[in-house]
PDB file of C-alpha atoms in Angstrom:
ATOM      1  CA  UNK A   1      -0.002   0.000   0.001  1.00  0.00           C
ATOM      2  CA  UNK A   2       2.765   2.475   0.957  1.00  0.00           C
ATOM      3  CA  UNK A   3       4.640   1.709  -2.261  1.00  0.00           C
ATOM      4  CA  UNK A   4       1.660   2.438  -4.490  1.00  0.00           C
ATOM      5  CA  UNK A   5       0.766   5.650  -2.626  1.00  0.00           C
ATOM      6  CA  UNK A   6       4.342   6.971  -2.776  1.00  0.00           C
ATOM      7  CA  UNK A   7       5.091   5.667  -6.275  1.00  0.00           C
ATOM      8  CA  UNK A   8       1.979   7.296  -7.704  1.00  0.00           C
ATOM      9  CA  UNK A   9       2.662  10.548  -5.796  1.00  0.00           C
ATOM     10  CA  UNK A  10      -0.459  10.267  -3.671  1.00  0.00           C
ATOM     11  CA  UNK A  11      -2.527   8.889  -6.542  1.00  0.00           C
ATOM     12  CA  UNK A  12      -1.496  11.230  -9.361  1.00  0.00           C
ATOM     13  CA  UNK A  13      -0.264   8.186 -11.272  1.00  0.00           C
ATOM     14  CA  UNK A  14      -3.836   6.904 -11.482  1.00  0.00           C
ATOM     15  CA  UNK A  15      -4.939   9.871 -13.612  1.00  0.00           C
ATOM     16  CA  UNK A  16      -6.064   8.149 -16.825  1.00  0.00           C
ATOM     17  CA  UNK A  17      -4.676  10.676 -19.320  1.00  0.00           C
ATOM     18  CA  UNK A  18      -0.968  11.608 -19.169  1.00  0.00           C
ATOM     19  CA  UNK A  19      -0.183  10.878 -15.508  1.00  0.00           C
ATOM     20  CA  UNK A  20       3.514  11.727 -15.987  1.00  0.00           C
ATOM     21  CA  UNK A  21       2.619  15.138 -17.398  1.00  0.00           C
ATOM     22  CA  UNK A  22       0.165  15.745 -14.548  1.00  0.00           C
ATOM     23  CA  UNK A  23       2.826  14.800 -11.996  1.00  0.00           C
ATOM     24  CA  UNK A  24       5.344  17.108 -13.683  1.00  0.00           C
ATOM     25  CA  UNK A  25       2.907  20.038 -13.590  1.00  0.00           C
ATOM     26  CA  UNK A  26       2.117  19.480  -9.917  1.00  0.00           C
ATOM     27  CA  UNK A  27       5.810  19.228  -9.036  1.00  0.00           C
ATOM     28  CA  UNK A  28       6.484  22.522 -10.903  1.00  0.00           C
ATOM     29  CA  UNK A  29       3.764  24.225  -8.890  1.00  0.00           C
ATOM     30  CA  UNK A  30       5.083  22.823  -5.604  1.00  0.00           C
ATOM     31  CA  UNK A  31       8.628  23.932  -6.461  1.00  0.00           C
ATOM     32  CA  UNK A  32       7.346  27.417  -7.292  1.00  0.00           C
ATOM     33  CA  UNK A  33       5.550  27.879  -3.977  1.00  0.00           C
ATOM     34  CA  UNK A  34       7.426  25.718  -1.483  1.00  0.00           C
ATOM     35  CA  UNK A  35      11.082  25.201  -2.305  1.00  0.00           C
ATOM     36  CA  UNK A  36      13.030  28.347  -1.482  1.00  0.00           C
ATOM     37  CA  UNK A  37      16.094  26.902   0.260  1.00  0.00           C
ATOM     38  CA  UNK A  38      18.754  25.326  -2.022  1.00  0.00           C
ATOM     39  CA  UNK A  39      19.765  22.925   0.758  1.00  0.00           C
ATOM     40  CA  UNK A  40      16.177  21.760   1.266  1.00  0.00           C
ATOM     41  CA  UNK A  41      15.762  21.451  -2.502  1.00  0.00           C
ATOM     42  CA  UNK A  42      18.933  19.373  -2.943  1.00  0.00           C
ATOM     43  CA  UNK A  43      17.997  17.213   0.049  1.00  0.00           C
ATOM     44  CA  UNK A  44      14.609  16.548  -1.529  1.00  0.00           C
ATOM     45  CA  UNK A  45      16.252  15.484  -4.803  1.00  0.00           C
ATOM     46  CA  UNK A  46      18.470  13.011  -2.943  1.00  0.00           C
ATOM     47  CA  UNK A  47      15.615  11.658  -0.805  1.00  0.00           C
ATOM     48  CA  UNK A  48      13.185  11.285  -3.717  1.00  0.00           C
ATOM     49  CA  UNK A  49      15.868   9.709  -5.907  1.00  0.00           C
ATOM     50  CA  UNK A  50      16.644   7.131  -3.216  1.00  0.00           C
ATOM     51  CA  UNK A  51      12.976   6.499  -2.454  1.00  0.00           C
ATOM     52  CA  UNK A  52      12.174   6.457  -6.162  1.00  0.00           C
ATOM     53  CA  UNK A  53      14.632   3.665  -6.922  1.00  0.00           C
ATOM     54  CA  UNK A  54      13.518   1.631  -3.895  1.00  0.00           C
ATOM     55  CA  UNK A  55       9.777   2.120  -4.419  1.00  0.00           C
ATOM     56  CA  UNK A  56       9.988   1.617  -8.182  1.00  0.00           C
ATOM     57  CA  UNK A  57      11.877  -1.646  -7.602  1.00  0.00           C
ATOM     58  CA  UNK A  58       8.948  -2.884  -5.525  1.00  0.00           C
ATOM     59  CA  UNK A  59       6.285  -1.639  -7.954  1.00  0.00           C
ATOM     60  CA  UNK A  60       8.027  -3.118 -11.007  1.00  0.00           C
ATOM     61  CA  UNK A  61       7.435  -6.540  -9.435  1.00  0.00           C
ATOM     62  CA  UNK A  62       3.730  -5.756  -8.974  1.00  0.00           C
ATOM     63  CA  UNK A  63       2.965  -3.710 -12.093  1.00  0.00           C
ATOM     64  CA  UNK A  64       5.706  -4.476 -14.625  1.00  0.00           C
ATOM     65  CA  UNK A  65       8.586  -2.428 -16.019  1.00  0.00           C
ATOM     66  CA  UNK A  66       8.129   1.368 -16.044  1.00  0.00           C
ATOM     67  CA  UNK A  67       4.378   1.253 -15.562  1.00  0.00           C
ATOM     68  CA  UNK A  68       2.757   4.629 -16.319  1.00  0.00           C
ATOM     69  CA  UNK A  69       1.258   4.747 -12.805  1.00  0.00           C
ATOM     70  CA  UNK A  70       4.759   5.122 -11.351  1.00  0.00           C
ATOM     71  CA  UNK A  71       5.368   8.885 -11.385  1.00  0.00           C
ATOM     72  CA  UNK A  72       7.749   9.382  -8.463  1.00  0.00           C
ATOM     73  CA  UNK A  73      10.509   9.356 -11.091  1.00  0.00           C
ATOM     74  CA  UNK A  74       8.959  12.398 -12.805  1.00  0.00           C
ATOM     75  CA  UNK A  75       9.258  14.322  -9.551  1.00  0.00           C
ATOM     76  CA  UNK A  76      13.000  13.645  -9.459  1.00  0.00           C
ATOM     77  CA  UNK A  77      13.420  14.666 -13.103  1.00  0.00           C
ATOM     78  CA  UNK A  78      11.488  17.912 -12.666  1.00  0.00           C
ATOM     79  CA  UNK A  79      13.396  18.751  -9.493  1.00  0.00           C
ATOM     80  CA  UNK A  80      16.692  18.281 -11.342  1.00  0.00           C
ATOM     81  CA  UNK A  81      15.455  20.339 -14.303  1.00  0.00           C
ATOM     82  CA  UNK A  82      14.486  23.329 -12.163  1.00  0.00           C
ATOM     83  CA  UNK A  83      17.268  23.165  -9.561  1.00  0.00           C
ATOM     84  CA  UNK A  84      18.572  26.702  -8.858  1.00  0.00           C
ATOM     85  CA  UNK A  85      16.607  28.126 -11.812  1.00  0.00           C
ATOM     86  CA  UNK A  86      15.559  31.766 -11.279  1.00  0.00           C
ATOM     87  CA  UNK A  87      11.894  31.888 -10.342  1.00  0.00           C
ATOM     88  CA  UNK A  88      10.294  33.205 -13.505  1.00  0.00           C
ATOM     89  CA  UNK A  89       7.249  31.705 -15.145  1.00  0.00           C
ATOM     90  CA  UNK A  90       8.982  31.683 -18.548  1.00  0.00           C
ATOM     91  CA  UNK A  91      11.899  29.633 -17.211  1.00  0.00           C
ATOM     92  CA  UNK A  92       9.627  27.187 -15.400  1.00  0.00           C
ATOM     93  CA  UNK A  93       7.471  26.702 -18.511  1.00  0.00           C
ATOM     94  CA  UNK A  94      10.495  26.099 -20.722  1.00  0.00           C
ATOM     95  CA  UNK A  95      11.924  23.707 -18.123  1.00  0.00           C
ATOM     96  CA  UNK A  96       8.642  21.821 -17.963  1.00  0.00           C
ATOM     97  CA  UNK A  97       8.389  21.459 -21.758  1.00  0.00           C
ATOM     98  CA  UNK A  98      12.052  20.496 -22.119  1.00  0.00           C
ATOM     99  CA  UNK A  99      11.711  17.820 -19.455  1.00  0.00           C
ATOM    100  CA  UNK A 100       8.539  16.400 -20.972  1.00  0.00           C
ATOM    101  CA  UNK A 101      10.194  16.402 -24.428  1.00  0.00           C
ATOM    102  CA  UNK A 102      13.265  14.479 -23.249  1.00  0.00           C
ATOM    103  CA  UNK A 103      11.176  12.151 -21.091  1.00  0.00           C
ATOM    104  CA  UNK A 104       8.942  11.251 -24.040  1.00  0.00           C
ATOM    105  CA  UNK A 105      11.470  11.209 -26.920  1.00  0.00           C
ATOM    106  CA  UNK A 106      14.268   9.602 -24.858  1.00  0.00           C
ATOM    107  CA  UNK A 107      17.350  10.356 -26.994  1.00  0.00           C
ATOM    108  CA  UNK A 108      20.610   8.550 -26.206  1.00  0.00           C
ATOM    109  CA  UNK A 109      21.583   7.733 -23.424  1.00  0.00           C
ATOM    110  CA  UNK A 110      18.149   8.231 -21.873  1.00  0.00           C
ATOM    111  CA  UNK A 111      16.786   5.294 -23.872  1.00  0.00           C
ATOM    112  CA  UNK A 112      19.699   3.073 -22.799  1.00  0.00           C
ATOM    113  CA  UNK A 113      19.194   3.868 -19.122  1.00  0.00           C
ATOM    114  CA  UNK A 114      15.841   2.089 -19.229  1.00  0.00           C
ATOM    115  CA  UNK A 115      17.760  -1.184 -19.595  1.00  0.00           C
ATOM    116  CA  UNK A 116      18.984  -0.862 -16.024  1.00  0.00           C
ATOM    117  CA  UNK A 117      17.364  -3.361 -13.709  1.00  0.00           C
ATOM    118  CA  UNK A 118      14.403  -2.768 -11.428  1.00  0.00           C
ATOM    119  CA  UNK A 119      13.858   0.751 -10.114  1.00  0.00           C
ATOM    120  CA  UNK A 120      17.153   2.027 -11.516  1.00  0.00           C
ATOM    121  CA  UNK A 121      15.824   1.919 -15.065  1.00  0.00           C
ATOM    122  CA  UNK A 122      12.580   3.585 -14.042  1.00  0.00           C
ATOM    123  CA  UNK A 123      14.287   6.511 -12.298  1.00  0.00           C
ATOM    124  CA  UNK A 124      17.505   7.028 -14.263  1.00  0.00           C
ATOM    125  CA  UNK A 125      15.818   7.937 -17.547  1.00  0.00           C
ATOM    126  CA  UNK A 126      14.105  10.820 -15.735  1.00  0.00           C
ATOM    127  CA  UNK A 127      17.331  11.833 -13.998  1.00  0.00           C
ATOM    128  CA  UNK A 128      19.123  12.075 -17.353  1.00  0.00           C
ATOM    129  CA  UNK A 129      16.136  13.814 -18.969  1.00  0.00           C
ATOM    130  CA  UNK A 130      16.243  16.303 -16.092  1.00  0.00           C
ATOM    131  CA  UNK A 131      19.976  16.858 -16.592  1.00  0.00           C
ATOM    132  CA  UNK A 132      19.557  17.435 -20.355  1.00  0.00           C
ATOM    133  CA  UNK A 133      16.670  19.804 -19.696  1.00  0.00           C
ATOM    134  CA  UNK A 134      18.574  21.727 -17.046  1.00  0.00           C
ATOM    135  CA  UNK A 135      21.634  22.199 -19.260  1.00  0.00           C
ATOM    136  CA  UNK A 136      19.556  23.522 -22.156  1.00  0.00           C
ATOM    137  CA  UNK A 137      17.508  25.692 -19.813  1.00  0.00           C
ATOM    138  CA  UNK A 138      20.670  27.247 -18.324  1.00  0.00           C
ATOM    139  CA  UNK A 139      21.972  27.969 -21.835  1.00  0.00           C
ATOM    140  CA  UNK A 140      18.660  29.642 -22.642  1.00  0.00           C
ATOM    141  CA  UNK A 141      18.803  31.696 -19.423  1.00  0.00           C
ATOM    142  CA  UNK A 142      22.361  32.799 -20.224  1.00  0.00           C
ATOM    143  CA  UNK A 143      21.353  34.108 -23.661  1.00  0.00           C
ATOM    144  CA  UNK A 144      18.109  35.520 -22.302  1.00  0.00           C
ATOM    145  CA  UNK A 145      20.052  37.680 -19.851  1.00  0.00           C
ATOM    146  CA  UNK A 146      22.599  38.567 -22.523  1.00  0.00           C
ATOM    147  CA  UNK A 147      19.948  40.173 -24.727  1.00  0.00           C
ATOM    148  CA  UNK A 148      18.081  41.882 -21.870  1.00  0.00           C
TER     149      UNK A 148
END
């Protein structure tokens, strides 16, 4: 019971249409309003990553590999994408769309990371998608400030 509640982010994973997108939107909103301390933010990434691998490993046994109900991994990816990003709606929107793009398209090595066993494969593709998204977002922010 705990695994399914945590793995679906309190039931978000049960949303019938695009549960990963719904989870990503909710995480963006929570980051916007709640996460102000970089230390708290980084701690949350580490905790959710660790929990995500552990919980996903349990849920993979019950539900199969990378079941769409498992959305705790999306929370980790979005947190990585938006880590230390200046709080502007434009930046958050771009970060959200970049993360969803990389999470759906899964270019190399994101696609390869899904071959990792158990919860590692479930979570690592979102970690790498978050890293790709963050890098591109920071490049955008750099040029955005350059032309301002």
